Short mmCIF file of C-alpha atoms and ligand atoms in Angstrom, two decimals:
data_model
loop_
_atom_site.label_atom_id
_atom_site.label_comp_id
_atom_site.label_asym_id
_atom_site.label_seq_id
_atom_site.Cartn_x
_atom_site.Cartn_y
_atom_site.Cartn_z
CA MET A 1 0.00 0.00 0.00
CA ILE A 2 1.40 3.37 -0.92
CA GLN A 3 1.55 6.02 1.72
CA SER A 4 1.94 9.64 0.82
CA GLY A 5 5.31 8.65 2.00
CA TRP A 6 8.20 10.63 3.18
CA GLN A 7 11.59 9.13 3.36
CA GLN A 8 11.57 8.79 7.11
CA SER A 9 8.70 6.29 7.13
CA SER A 10 9.75 2.87 8.37
CA GLU A 11 8.07 1.25 5.37
CA ALA A 12 10.18 3.40 3.04
CA ARG A 13 13.35 2.54 4.91
CA LYS A 14 12.50 -1.16 4.70
CA VAL A 15 12.03 -0.95 0.92
CA PHE A 16 15.24 1.03 0.61
CA ARG A 17 17.20 -1.58 2.56
CA MET A 18 15.71 -4.29 0.33
CA ASN A 19 16.69 -2.33 -2.77
CA THR A 20 20.21 -1.76 -1.49
CA ARG A 21 20.59 -5.43 -0.67
CA LYS A 22 19.32 -6.46 -4.07
CA SER A 23 21.72 -4.05 -5.70
CA GLU A 24 24.73 -5.77 -4.24
CA ASP A 25 24.46 -8.81 -6.44
CA ARG A 26 23.60 -7.17 -9.74
CA SER A 27 26.14 -5.53 -11.93
CA ARG A 28 24.35 -4.55 -15.14
CA PRO A 29 24.21 -0.76 -15.58
CA ALA A 30 20.78 0.85 -15.35
CA ARG A 31 18.88 1.63 -18.50
CA VAL A 32 18.26 5.37 -18.64
CA LEU A 33 15.03 6.41 -20.32
CA SER A 34 13.91 10.00 -20.71
CA VAL A 35 10.21 10.82 -20.83
CA THR A 36 9.73 13.94 -22.89
CA SER A 37 7.28 15.86 -25.07
CA GLY A 38 7.08 18.78 -27.44
CA LYS A 39 3.94 20.24 -25.87
CA GLY A 40 3.38 20.63 -22.14
CA GLY A 41 0.61 18.92 -20.21
CA VAL A 42 0.44 15.76 -22.32
CA GLY A 43 1.08 13.36 -19.42
CA LYS A 44 4.86 13.01 -18.98
CA THR A 45 4.85 13.12 -15.21
CA HIS A 46 2.02 10.59 -14.91
CA THR A 47 3.77 8.35 -17.39
CA THR A 48 7.11 8.63 -15.54
CA VAL A 49 5.67 7.94 -12.09
CA ASN A 50 3.31 5.13 -13.08
CA LEU A 51 5.72 3.47 -15.50
CA GLY A 52 8.30 3.58 -12.71
CA LEU A 53 5.86 2.05 -10.28
CA ALA A 54 4.84 -0.66 -12.74
CA LEU A 55 8.53 -1.52 -13.18
CA VAL A 56 8.93 -1.70 -9.37
CA LYS A 57 6.01 -4.14 -9.34
CA LEU A 58 7.95 -6.24 -11.85
CA GLY A 59 10.80 -6.42 -9.34
CA LYS A 60 12.97 -3.72 -10.90
CA ARG A 61 14.93 -1.12 -8.96
CA VAL A 62 13.87 2.26 -10.28
CA LEU A 63 15.20 5.79 -9.81
CA LEU A 64 13.10 8.73 -11.03
CA LEU A 65 14.89 11.93 -11.89
CA ASP A 66 12.60 14.95 -11.92
CA ALA A 67 14.29 17.26 -14.38
CA ASP A 68 11.28 19.54 -14.79
CA ILE A 69 11.05 22.51 -12.49
CA GLY A 70 7.43 23.20 -13.62
CA LEU A 71 4.51 23.25 -11.21
CA ALA A 72 3.20 19.68 -11.21
CA ASN A 73 6.36 18.03 -9.94
CA ILE A 74 6.81 14.40 -9.07
CA ASN A 75 6.95 15.36 -5.38
CA ILE A 76 3.51 16.99 -5.64
CA MET A 77 2.14 13.96 -7.48
CA LEU A 78 3.50 11.61 -4.80
CA GLY A 79 2.86 13.94 -1.88
CA PHE A 80 6.28 14.12 -0.29
CA LYS A 81 8.42 16.98 0.89
CA PRO A 82 11.58 17.54 -1.14
CA ALA A 83 14.81 16.44 0.47
CA SER A 84 18.19 18.10 0.55
CA THR A 85 19.68 19.75 -2.50
CA LEU A 86 22.60 18.95 -4.76
CA LEU A 87 24.17 22.19 -3.63
CA GLU A 88 24.83 20.59 -0.27
CA VAL A 89 26.46 17.67 -2.08
CA VAL A 90 28.57 20.01 -4.20
CA ARG A 91 29.65 22.04 -1.16
CA GLY A 92 30.47 18.92 0.76
CA GLY A 93 28.93 17.36 3.78
CA LEU A 94 26.09 15.50 2.10
CA ASP A 95 26.13 12.28 0.17
CA ILE A 96 24.09 11.83 -3.01
CA GLU A 97 22.03 9.29 -1.03
CA ASP A 98 20.83 12.16 1.17
CA VAL A 99 19.26 13.87 -1.85
CA ILE A 100 17.42 10.77 -2.98
CA VAL A 101 13.93 10.34 -1.54
CA HIS A 102 13.06 6.73 -0.79
CA HIS A 103 9.31 6.69 -1.30
CA ALA A 104 7.12 4.12 0.37
CA SER A 105 6.04 2.83 -3.05
CA GLY A 106 9.55 1.47 -3.62
CA LEU A 107 10.45 4.28 -6.01
CA ASP A 108 13.58 6.31 -5.40
CA ILE A 109 13.40 9.91 -6.57
CA ILE A 110 15.78 12.78 -7.16
CA PRO A 111 13.33 15.71 -6.91
CA ALA A 112 13.43 18.73 -9.20
CA THR A 113 13.78 20.95 -6.17
CA SER A 114 17.11 19.28 -5.46
CA GLY A 115 18.57 21.63 -8.06
CA VAL A 116 18.90 19.01 -10.73
CA THR A 117 17.91 21.41 -13.51
CA ASP A 118 20.75 23.77 -12.56
CA MET A 119 23.31 21.05 -13.05
CA THR A 120 24.34 22.31 -16.43
CA ASN A 121 25.35 25.68 -14.96
CA LEU A 122 28.11 24.57 -12.65
CA SER A 123 31.75 25.52 -12.30
CA GLU A 124 34.41 23.02 -13.34
CA GLU A 125 35.16 22.10 -9.74
CA GLU A 126 31.48 21.63 -8.86
CA ARG A 127 31.04 19.41 -11.90
CA ILE A 128 33.90 17.16 -10.87
CA THR A 129 32.48 16.83 -7.35
CA LEU A 130 29.05 15.93 -8.69
CA VAL A 131 30.34 13.43 -11.26
CA GLY A 132 32.12 11.67 -8.39
CA ALA A 133 28.98 11.74 -6.24
CA PHE A 134 26.81 10.27 -8.99
CA ASP A 135 29.34 7.52 -9.61
CA ASN A 136 28.14 6.04 -6.32
CA LEU A 137 24.80 5.31 -7.99
CA ALA A 138 26.29 2.97 -10.58
CA ASN A 139 24.65 -0.47 -10.50
CA LYS A 140 22.14 0.43 -7.78
CA TYR A 141 19.26 0.58 -10.23
CA ASP A 142 17.82 -1.33 -13.15
CA PHE A 143 16.11 1.74 -14.61
CA MET A 144 16.34 5.47 -14.30
CA LEU A 145 13.39 7.41 -15.73
CA VAL A 146 13.93 11.11 -16.39
CA ASP A 147 10.94 13.48 -16.53
CA THR A 148 12.42 16.19 -18.73
CA GLY A 149 9.80 18.89 -19.04
CA ALA A 150 8.39 19.93 -22.42
CA GLY A 151 9.70 21.75 -25.44
CA ILE A 152 13.03 22.41 -27.09
CA GLY A 153 14.74 24.37 -24.31
CA THR A 154 18.42 23.63 -23.70
CA ASN A 155 17.77 21.68 -20.52
CA VAL A 156 15.25 19.40 -22.20
CA LEU A 157 17.70 18.73 -25.04
CA TYR A 158 20.59 18.03 -22.64
CA PHE A 159 18.65 15.49 -20.60
CA ASN A 160 17.35 13.74 -23.71
CA GLU A 161 20.72 13.64 -25.37
CA ALA A 162 22.30 12.01 -22.31
CA ALA A 163 19.59 9.33 -22.07
CA GLU A 164 19.96 6.08 -23.96
CA GLN A 165 16.30 5.76 -24.87
CA ILE A 166 13.82 8.58 -25.44
CA LEU A 167 10.09 8.15 -24.86
CA VAL A 168 8.16 10.94 -26.55
CA VAL A 169 4.68 11.36 -25.10
CA VAL A 170 1.97 12.70 -27.42
CA ASP A 171 -1.75 13.11 -26.94
CA PRO A 172 -4.35 13.28 -29.72
CA GLU A 173 -4.28 17.10 -29.93
CA PRO A 174 -2.87 18.22 -33.31
CA THR A 175 -0.51 20.70 -31.57
CA SER A 176 0.92 17.89 -29.47
CA ILE A 177 1.85 16.08 -32.66
CA THR A 178 3.34 19.12 -34.39
CA ASP A 179 5.30 20.04 -31.24
CA ALA A 180 6.57 16.44 -30.93
CA TYR A 181 7.70 16.68 -34.55
CA ALA A 182 9.57 19.93 -33.75
CA LEU A 183 11.31 18.32 -30.75
CA ILE A 184 12.30 15.23 -32.76
CA LYS A 185 13.61 17.45 -35.51
CA VAL A 186 15.82 19.46 -33.14
CA LEU A 187 17.09 16.33 -31.36
CA SER A 188 17.93 14.67 -34.66
CA THR A 189 19.56 17.66 -36.33
CA GLN A 190 21.34 19.23 -33.33
CA CYS A 191 22.02 16.21 -31.14
CA ALA A 192 22.25 13.36 -33.70
CA VAL A 193 19.53 11.32 -31.97
CA LYS A 194 17.95 8.93 -34.45
CA GLU A 195 15.66 6.60 -32.49
CA PHE A 196 12.52 7.53 -30.60
CA ASP A 197 9.86 5.52 -28.78
CA ILE A 198 6.41 7.04 -28.98
CA VAL A 199 3.81 6.78 -26.20
CA VAL A 200 0.32 7.92 -27.13
CA ASN A 201 -1.39 9.19 -23.98
CA ARG A 202 -5.11 9.90 -23.55
CA ALA A 203 -6.07 7.52 -26.34
CA PRO A 204 -9.86 7.85 -26.75
CA VAL A 205 -12.24 4.94 -26.24
CA GLY A 206 -12.04 2.57 -29.20
CA SER A 207 -8.56 3.66 -30.23
CA ASP A 208 -5.32 1.81 -29.62
CA GLY A 209 -3.35 5.00 -30.37
CA ARG A 210 -1.81 3.66 -33.55
CA GLU A 211 -3.52 6.17 -35.82
CA ILE A 212 -2.07 9.01 -33.74
CA PHE A 213 1.38 7.42 -33.94
CA ALA A 214 0.90 7.04 -37.70
CA LYS A 215 0.28 10.77 -38.13
CA LEU A 216 3.58 11.63 -36.45
CA ALA A 217 5.49 8.85 -38.20
CA ALA A 218 4.14 9.96 -41.60
CA ALA A 219 5.71 13.39 -41.08
CA THR A 220 9.04 12.17 -39.69
CA ASP A 221 9.37 9.44 -42.35
CA ARG A 222 9.00 12.06 -45.01
CA PHE A 223 11.32 14.75 -43.69
CA LEU A 224 13.68 13.44 -41.00
CA PRO A 225 16.40 10.75 -40.85
CA VAL A 226 14.90 9.12 -37.71
CA ARG A 227 13.24 5.88 -36.70
CA LEU A 228 10.08 5.97 -34.60
CA SER A 229 8.73 2.96 -32.72
CA PHE A 230 5.26 2.70 -31.26
CA LEU A 231 5.79 1.75 -27.61
CA GLY A 232 2.11 1.78 -26.69
CA ALA A 233 -0.89 3.86 -25.68
CA ILE A 234 -2.43 4.90 -22.37
CA ALA A 235 -6.20 5.33 -22.35
CA ASP A 236 -7.86 8.63 -21.60
CA ASP A 237 -9.21 7.73 -18.19
CA GLU A 238 -10.77 9.87 -15.50
CA SER A 239 -9.01 7.86 -12.79
CA VAL A 240 -5.85 9.73 -13.78
CA SER A 241 -7.11 13.15 -12.67
CA GLN A 242 -8.70 11.62 -9.57
CA ALA A 243 -5.30 10.22 -8.64
CA VAL A 244 -3.78 13.71 -8.90
CA ARG A 245 -6.13 14.98 -6.20
CA ARG A 246 -5.22 12.07 -3.93
CA GLN A 247 -1.46 12.59 -4.56
CA THR A 248 -1.14 8.88 -5.28
CA PRO A 249 -0.22 7.21 -8.59
CA PHE A 250 -3.27 5.97 -10.52
CA LEU A 251 -1.72 2.52 -10.82
CA GLU A 252 -1.79 2.21 -7.03
CA LEU A 253 -5.24 3.71 -6.48
CA TYR A 254 -7.05 2.09 -9.38
CA PRO A 255 -4.99 -0.91 -10.49
CA SER A 256 -7.64 -2.35 -12.78
CA THR A 257 -8.72 0.69 -14.78
CA ARG A 258 -7.82 0.97 -18.45
CA ALA A 259 -4.99 3.43 -17.84
CA SER A 260 -3.45 1.12 -15.23
CA ARG A 261 -3.69 -1.93 -17.48
CA ASP A 262 -2.09 0.09 -20.27
CA ILE A 263 0.81 1.33 -18.16
CA SER A 264 1.45 -2.19 -16.83
CA ARG A 265 1.57 -3.49 -20.41
CA LEU A 266 3.94 -0.69 -21.34
CA ALA A 267 6.23 -1.50 -18.41
CA LYS A 268 6.32 -5.15 -19.36
CA LYS A 269 7.28 -4.21 -22.89
CA VAL A 270 10.04 -1.91 -21.65
CA ALA A 271 11.34 -4.53 -19.20
CA GLU A 272 11.32 -7.30 -21.78
CA SER A 273 12.85 -5.30 -24.61
CA PRO A 274 16.61 -5.59 -24.99
CA GLY A 275 16.95 -1.85 -24.40
CA SER A 276 18.65 0.65 -26.55
CA ARG A 277 20.60 -0.31 -29.61
CA THR A 278 23.21 2.16 -28.40
CA PRO A 279 23.63 1.57 -24.65
CA LYS A 280 25.30 4.49 -22.96
CA GLY A 281 26.40 2.83 -19.73
CA GLY A 282 23.88 3.55 -17.01
CA VAL A 283 23.23 6.23 -14.42
CA GLN A 284 26.90 6.99 -13.90
CA PHE A 285 27.51 7.79 -17.56
CA PHE A 286 24.24 9.64 -17.92
CA PHE A 287 25.38 12.18 -15.34
CA ARG A 288 28.87 12.30 -16.80
CA ALA A 289 27.44 13.05 -20.24
CA LEU A 290 25.13 15.66 -18.78
CA LEU A 291 27.77 17.42 -16.76
CA GLU A 292 30.32 17.31 -19.54
CA GLN A 293 28.05 18.86 -22.19
N1 LIG B 301 -4.39 9.17 -19.50
C1 LIG B 301 -4.99 10.28 -19.02
N2 LIG B 301 -6.34 10.31 -18.87
C2 LIG B 301 -6.95 11.42 -18.38
N3 LIG B 301 -6.31 12.52 -18.02
C3 LIG B 301 -4.97 12.57 -18.14
C4 LIG B 301 -4.24 11.44 -18.64
N4 LIG B 301 -2.93 11.77 -18.64
C5 LIG B 301 -2.84 13.02 -18.18
N5 LIG B 301 -4.07 13.51 -17.88
C6 LIG B 301 -4.39 14.86 -17.37
O1 LIG B 301 -3.43 15.76 -17.85
C7 LIG B 301 -2.82 16.45 -16.76
C8 LIG B 301 -1.37 16.67 -17.08
O2 LIG B 301 -0.65 15.47 -16.92
P1 LIG B 301 0.91 15.54 -16.53
O3 LIG B 301 1.11 16.48 -15.39
O4 LIG B 301 1.40 14.16 -16.38
O5 LIG B 301 1.47 16.20 -17.87
P2 LIG B 301 2.93 16.72 -18.15
O6 LIG B 301 3.24 16.42 -19.57
O7 LIG B 301 3.88 16.21 -17.12
O8 LIG B 301 2.75 18.29 -17.97
P3 LIG B 301 3.89 19.42 -17.87
O9 LIG B 301 4.40 19.61 -19.28
O10 LIG B 301 3.19 20.61 -17.34
O11 LIG B 301 4.95 18.89 -16.96
C9 LIG B 301 -3.08 15.58 -15.54
O12 LIG B 301 -3.17 16.31 -14.35
C10 LIG B 301 -4.37 14.89 -15.85
O13 LIG B 301 -5.45 15.68 -15.41
MG1 LIG B 302 5.14 17.24 -15.78
#
């Protein structure tokens, strides 16, 4: 059962200890997936949190990185108070573990308020300190999911470029599709990213989302040197907005609604897929790439 947990809860500490123990005998680097979109408000944060939770339910160790300083942060969605900031890690005294929130759900989170979005504005010395601190996270997780925020701002591009797999969330609105196209175009032309996984959120009743994917793919196939894959769709479901008010992930509150079934299917597909064709070496190298850009 999920509590609106804060890292001090005994349940959270128990899960954390379990995760730490599990981590000791696994050595494969985490797969780092960014969850991004051209247009805001299409469902990135819900997708990140619930996909993460569905992966936890599959026995995976998951770290969420909230790289979006916007209003509806992961900490609001999960109802916890942000922890310490990376500044305290940079200035010494705190360990990276002190910034990570161990939520009762089993998810670990680096909140946006930790200063993660300012990471690309650091001095050389601060960068070196942080790279070293993040190295301690190597092999502790199976997946890191990065909620990037929307659009083609520098921060969004940096986080996507450093990830090994990019999930672009679109909804059926025409502007969501044109803005996704614009983001894919910038990532492919400026950052040489060629592969994208598309998640269609808010798929209407009777639709499996493929026709929305097809609209985007028709445009990219014609004009851009990229490959799009259809990862899956999440139904438009009122349980999602109800979950927001309860500050609990919809998968936990309403595990058998359409949106929950969809996100569980998506997680299974992600977990069973071999991962990126161009693995970039896990959490450790994600932060190195980010800080060295
Ligand atoms: N599958 C869905 N069914 C119904 N409503 C949804 C669904 N997904 C998202 N929503 C609605 O859209 C709102 C925005 O979702 P979310 O905060 O995840 O988007 P976002 O892309 O992270 O937004 P931002 O760009 O502002 O960070 C939610 O509060 C919810 O009301
Ligand atoms: Mg968001």
